[in-house]
Amino acid sequence: MAKFYARRRLSILAALTGLIASVGLFNGPTAAAALPTPVSAATARTYLASLTVATEDRTGYSRDLFNHWITISGTCNTRETVLKRDGSNVVTDSACASTSGSWYSPYDGATWTVASDLDIDHLVPLAEAWDSGADSWTSTKRQNFANDLTRPQLIAVTDNVNQAKSDQDPAEWMPSVTSYRCTYVRAWVQVKYYYGLSVDSAEKSALTGYLANC
């Protein structure tokens, strides 16, 4: 009988250990945001070598020239679509607003459970695009750029981190999570290459340095 109770205690202990481990999995950081996978470092280096190097010019820039957060499907706009894509267990209401879920911000490693704590970052900022050639685009192309869900251009991140980044390029700002920097610069170069945008000399130097370590 003593052996029976001993075995029973061990069984209960094992079950509790498994339960605690499961809880840990649910409470731990979620997977990284689902940014479309950028090109490889080798491809990014090839793309970067082909980009035009030019001085930036912000003359005439206005954020309103990039029609962003357009309707993507039903009641969901671009912001809400990215929040659903990048989060875990996201629940939305009839207006497609996220009412619950969990979001991991790969720029700073923070996890959030309230959608209002997140911004959707244009990885290549709208102002940066304007400086680099978007001033000559049609309004349709600027809209496509501002709502691009196919390229690695939109990602849900901590709101104040996105605001601190503002319109800075990789010579001026990089994610504090160093392990994410390779992904970031690969995405940056891919977007600039796809849209035919230029880079300035300091930006190209910074990108070259980061890509060399990828």
Short mmCIF file of C-alpha atoms in Angstrom, two decimals:
data_model
loop_
_atom_site.label_atom_id
_atom_site.label_comp_id
_atom_site.label_asym_id
_atom_site.label_seq_id
_atom_site.Cartn_x
_atom_site.Cartn_y
_atom_site.Cartn_z
CA MET A 1 0.00 0.00 0.00
CA ALA A 2 2.86 2.37 0.81
CA LYS A 3 4.34 1.70 -2.62
CA PHE A 4 0.95 2.49 -4.22
CA TYR A 5 0.74 5.90 -2.53
CA ALA A 6 4.37 6.66 -3.40
CA ARG A 7 3.71 5.91 -7.04
CA ARG A 8 0.54 8.01 -6.90
CA ARG A 9 2.44 11.00 -5.43
CA LEU A 10 5.06 10.70 -8.18
CA SER A 11 2.31 10.60 -10.82
CA ILE A 12 0.64 13.72 -9.39
CA LEU A 13 4.02 15.50 -9.19
CA ALA A 14 4.76 14.66 -12.84
CA ALA A 15 1.37 15.97 -13.89
CA LEU A 16 1.89 19.21 -11.97
CA THR A 17 5.33 19.64 -13.50
CA GLY A 18 3.87 19.25 -16.98
CA LEU A 19 1.11 21.74 -16.18
CA ILE A 20 3.62 24.31 -14.91
CA ALA A 21 5.70 23.86 -18.06
CA SER A 22 2.61 24.37 -20.22
CA VAL A 23 1.69 27.55 -18.36
CA GLY A 24 5.23 28.79 -18.89
CA LEU A 25 4.88 28.25 -22.61
CA PHE A 26 1.69 30.28 -22.74
CA ASN A 27 3.04 33.08 -20.60
CA GLY A 28 6.44 33.31 -22.30
CA PRO A 29 7.29 35.56 -25.25
CA THR A 30 5.33 34.84 -28.41
CA ALA A 31 7.01 34.05 -31.70
CA ALA A 32 8.58 36.89 -33.64
CA ALA A 33 6.26 39.03 -35.72
CA ALA A 34 5.28 37.51 -39.05
CA LEU A 35 7.12 39.93 -41.31
CA PRO A 36 7.34 38.42 -44.82
CA THR A 37 10.74 36.72 -44.95
CA PRO A 38 13.26 39.09 -46.54
CA VAL A 39 15.80 38.05 -49.15
CA SER A 40 19.02 36.39 -48.05
CA ALA A 41 22.05 38.42 -46.99
CA ALA A 42 23.85 37.43 -50.19
CA THR A 43 20.94 38.65 -52.32
CA ALA A 44 20.65 41.81 -50.25
CA ARG A 45 24.34 42.55 -50.84
CA THR A 46 23.79 42.14 -54.59
CA TYR A 47 20.73 44.41 -54.48
CA LEU A 48 22.57 47.03 -52.42
CA ALA A 49 25.44 47.16 -54.92
CA SER A 50 22.95 48.07 -57.66
CA LEU A 51 21.15 50.86 -55.80
CA THR A 52 21.74 54.44 -56.89
CA VAL A 53 23.62 56.56 -54.36
CA ALA A 54 22.09 60.03 -54.15
CA THR A 55 21.63 62.91 -51.73
CA GLU A 56 18.23 62.92 -50.05
CA ASP A 57 15.72 65.65 -50.84
CA ARG A 58 12.60 66.13 -48.72
CA THR A 59 11.24 69.12 -50.63
CA GLY A 60 7.44 68.96 -50.78
CA TYR A 61 7.02 65.96 -48.48
CA SER A 62 3.69 65.35 -46.74
CA ARG A 63 2.55 62.12 -45.09
CA ASP A 64 -0.86 62.74 -46.65
CA LEU A 65 0.66 62.06 -50.07
CA PHE A 66 0.89 58.37 -49.05
CA ASN A 67 -2.67 57.09 -48.66
CA HIS A 68 -2.15 54.54 -45.88
CA TRP A 69 -4.34 52.13 -43.92
CA ILE A 70 -6.66 51.42 -46.82
CA THR A 71 -9.33 48.71 -46.66
CA ILE A 72 -7.81 45.29 -47.27
CA SER A 73 -10.74 42.95 -46.76
CA GLY A 74 -14.24 43.47 -45.38
CA THR A 75 -13.96 45.89 -42.46
CA CYS A 76 -10.21 45.33 -42.02
CA ASN A 77 -7.74 48.03 -43.00
CA THR A 78 -3.99 47.62 -43.36
CA ARG A 79 -3.19 48.30 -39.69
CA GLU A 80 -5.75 45.79 -38.47
CA THR A 81 -4.58 43.21 -41.01
CA VAL A 82 -0.97 43.48 -39.80
CA LEU A 83 -2.05 43.28 -36.15
CA LYS A 84 -3.89 40.02 -36.89
CA ARG A 85 -0.96 38.67 -38.91
CA ASP A 86 1.73 39.54 -36.36
CA GLY A 87 -0.11 38.63 -33.16
CA SER A 88 -0.94 35.40 -31.36
CA ASN A 89 -4.51 34.43 -30.44
CA VAL A 90 -5.83 37.74 -31.78
CA VAL A 91 -9.55 38.31 -31.34
CA THR A 92 -11.28 41.06 -33.32
CA ASP A 93 -14.71 42.65 -33.12
CA SER A 94 -17.17 43.29 -35.97
CA ALA A 95 -15.20 46.40 -36.96
CA CYS A 96 -11.98 44.30 -37.17
CA ALA A 97 -10.45 46.08 -34.15
CA SER A 98 -8.27 43.78 -32.06
CA THR A 99 -9.88 43.27 -28.64
CA SER A 100 -7.35 40.78 -27.28
CA GLY A 101 -4.19 38.93 -28.23
CA SER A 102 -0.44 38.98 -27.70
CA TRP A 103 2.19 40.76 -29.78
CA TYR A 104 5.97 40.42 -29.67
CA SER A 105 7.93 43.46 -30.88
CA PRO A 106 11.19 42.22 -32.43
CA TYR A 107 12.77 45.68 -32.38
CA ASP A 108 12.96 45.81 -28.57
CA GLY A 109 11.92 42.34 -27.39
CA ALA A 110 8.78 43.53 -25.59
CA THR A 111 5.49 41.61 -25.50
CA TRP A 112 2.15 43.45 -25.40
CA THR A 113 -1.44 42.36 -24.85
CA VAL A 114 -3.20 45.61 -25.78
CA ALA A 115 -3.27 46.57 -29.47
CA SER A 116 -3.03 50.29 -28.72
CA ASP A 117 0.51 49.70 -27.38
CA LEU A 118 1.63 48.89 -30.92
CA ASP A 119 2.32 50.89 -34.04
CA ILE A 120 2.56 49.46 -37.52
CA ASP A 121 6.01 50.51 -38.67
CA HIS A 122 6.77 51.29 -42.29
CA LEU A 123 10.18 49.62 -42.20
CA VAL A 124 11.37 52.02 -44.89
CA PRO A 125 9.63 55.16 -43.60
CA LEU A 126 7.35 57.18 -45.87
CA ALA A 127 9.54 60.28 -45.54
CA GLU A 128 12.64 58.21 -46.32
CA ALA A 129 10.95 56.89 -49.44
CA TRP A 130 10.07 60.43 -50.49
CA ASP A 131 13.68 61.50 -49.98
CA SER A 132 14.83 58.55 -52.09
CA GLY A 133 12.64 58.88 -55.16
CA ALA A 134 8.97 58.54 -54.19
CA ASP A 135 8.47 62.25 -54.86
CA SER A 136 8.24 61.34 -58.56
CA TRP A 137 5.78 58.47 -58.08
CA THR A 138 2.10 58.44 -58.91
CA SER A 139 -0.35 58.57 -56.01
CA THR A 140 -1.26 54.94 -56.74
CA LYS A 141 2.33 53.76 -56.37
CA ARG A 142 2.71 55.70 -53.10
CA GLN A 143 -0.47 54.06 -51.82
CA ASN A 144 0.83 50.63 -52.78
CA PHE A 145 4.08 51.34 -50.95
CA ALA A 146 2.31 52.55 -47.80
CA ASN A 147 0.13 49.43 -47.64
CA ASP A 148 2.51 46.77 -48.95
CA LEU A 149 1.74 43.43 -47.29
CA THR A 150 3.78 41.38 -49.78
CA ARG A 151 7.25 42.83 -49.21
CA PRO A 152 8.81 42.98 -45.69
CA GLN A 153 7.69 46.59 -45.25
CA LEU A 154 5.02 46.57 -42.50
CA ILE A 155 5.48 45.20 -38.98
CA ALA A 156 3.78 45.60 -35.59
CA VAL A 157 6.19 47.01 -33.00
CA THR A 158 6.16 48.87 -29.67
CA ASP A 159 4.62 52.28 -30.32
CA ASN A 160 7.23 54.46 -28.60
CA VAL A 161 10.05 52.52 -30.27
CA ASN A 162 8.50 53.23 -33.65
CA GLN A 163 8.14 56.88 -32.70
CA ALA A 164 11.79 57.02 -31.63
CA LYS A 165 12.81 55.53 -34.97
CA SER A 166 10.69 58.11 -36.82
CA ASP A 167 12.04 58.55 -40.36
CA GLN A 168 15.65 57.53 -39.65
CA ASP A 169 17.62 55.17 -41.87
CA PRO A 170 20.03 52.42 -40.68
CA ALA A 171 22.92 54.89 -40.45
CA GLU A 172 20.91 56.73 -37.77
CA TRP A 173 18.77 54.08 -36.05
CA MET A 174 18.70 50.31 -35.62
CA PRO A 175 16.62 47.91 -33.48
CA SER A 176 18.03 47.48 -29.97
CA VAL A 177 17.67 43.70 -30.32
CA THR A 178 20.95 43.04 -32.09
CA SER A 179 19.90 39.57 -33.28
CA TYR A 180 17.16 41.19 -35.37
CA ARG A 181 19.43 43.64 -37.19
CA CYS A 182 20.34 41.26 -39.99
CA THR A 183 16.64 40.68 -40.75
CA TYR A 184 16.03 44.42 -40.58
CA VAL A 185 18.73 45.43 -43.08
CA ARG A 186 17.88 42.59 -45.46
CA ALA A 187 14.28 43.80 -45.46
CA TRP A 188 15.34 47.44 -45.87
CA VAL A 189 17.45 46.69 -48.93
CA GLN A 190 14.79 44.45 -50.47
CA VAL A 191 12.13 47.15 -50.19
CA LYS A 192 14.41 49.85 -51.58
CA TYR A 193 15.46 47.60 -54.46
CA TYR A 194 11.90 46.56 -55.35
CA TYR A 195 10.70 50.16 -55.45
CA GLY A 196 13.79 51.53 -57.18
CA LEU A 197 14.68 53.86 -54.33
CA SER A 198 18.14 55.36 -53.86
CA VAL A 199 20.39 55.31 -50.80
CA ASP A 200 22.60 58.09 -49.47
CA SER A 201 26.29 57.45 -48.86
CA ALA A 202 26.06 57.09 -45.06
CA GLU A 203 23.07 54.76 -45.39
CA LYS A 204 24.89 52.55 -47.92
CA SER A 205 27.97 52.40 -45.70
CA ALA A 206 25.89 51.34 -42.69
CA LEU A 207 23.97 48.73 -44.68
CA THR A 208 27.20 47.34 -46.12
CA GLY A 209 28.65 46.97 -42.61
CA TYR A 210 25.59 45.24 -41.17
CA LEU A 211 25.20 42.90 -44.14
CA ALA A 212 28.85 41.88 -43.89
CA ASN A 213 28.03 40.37 -40.49
CA CYS A 214 24.88 38.53 -41.58
#
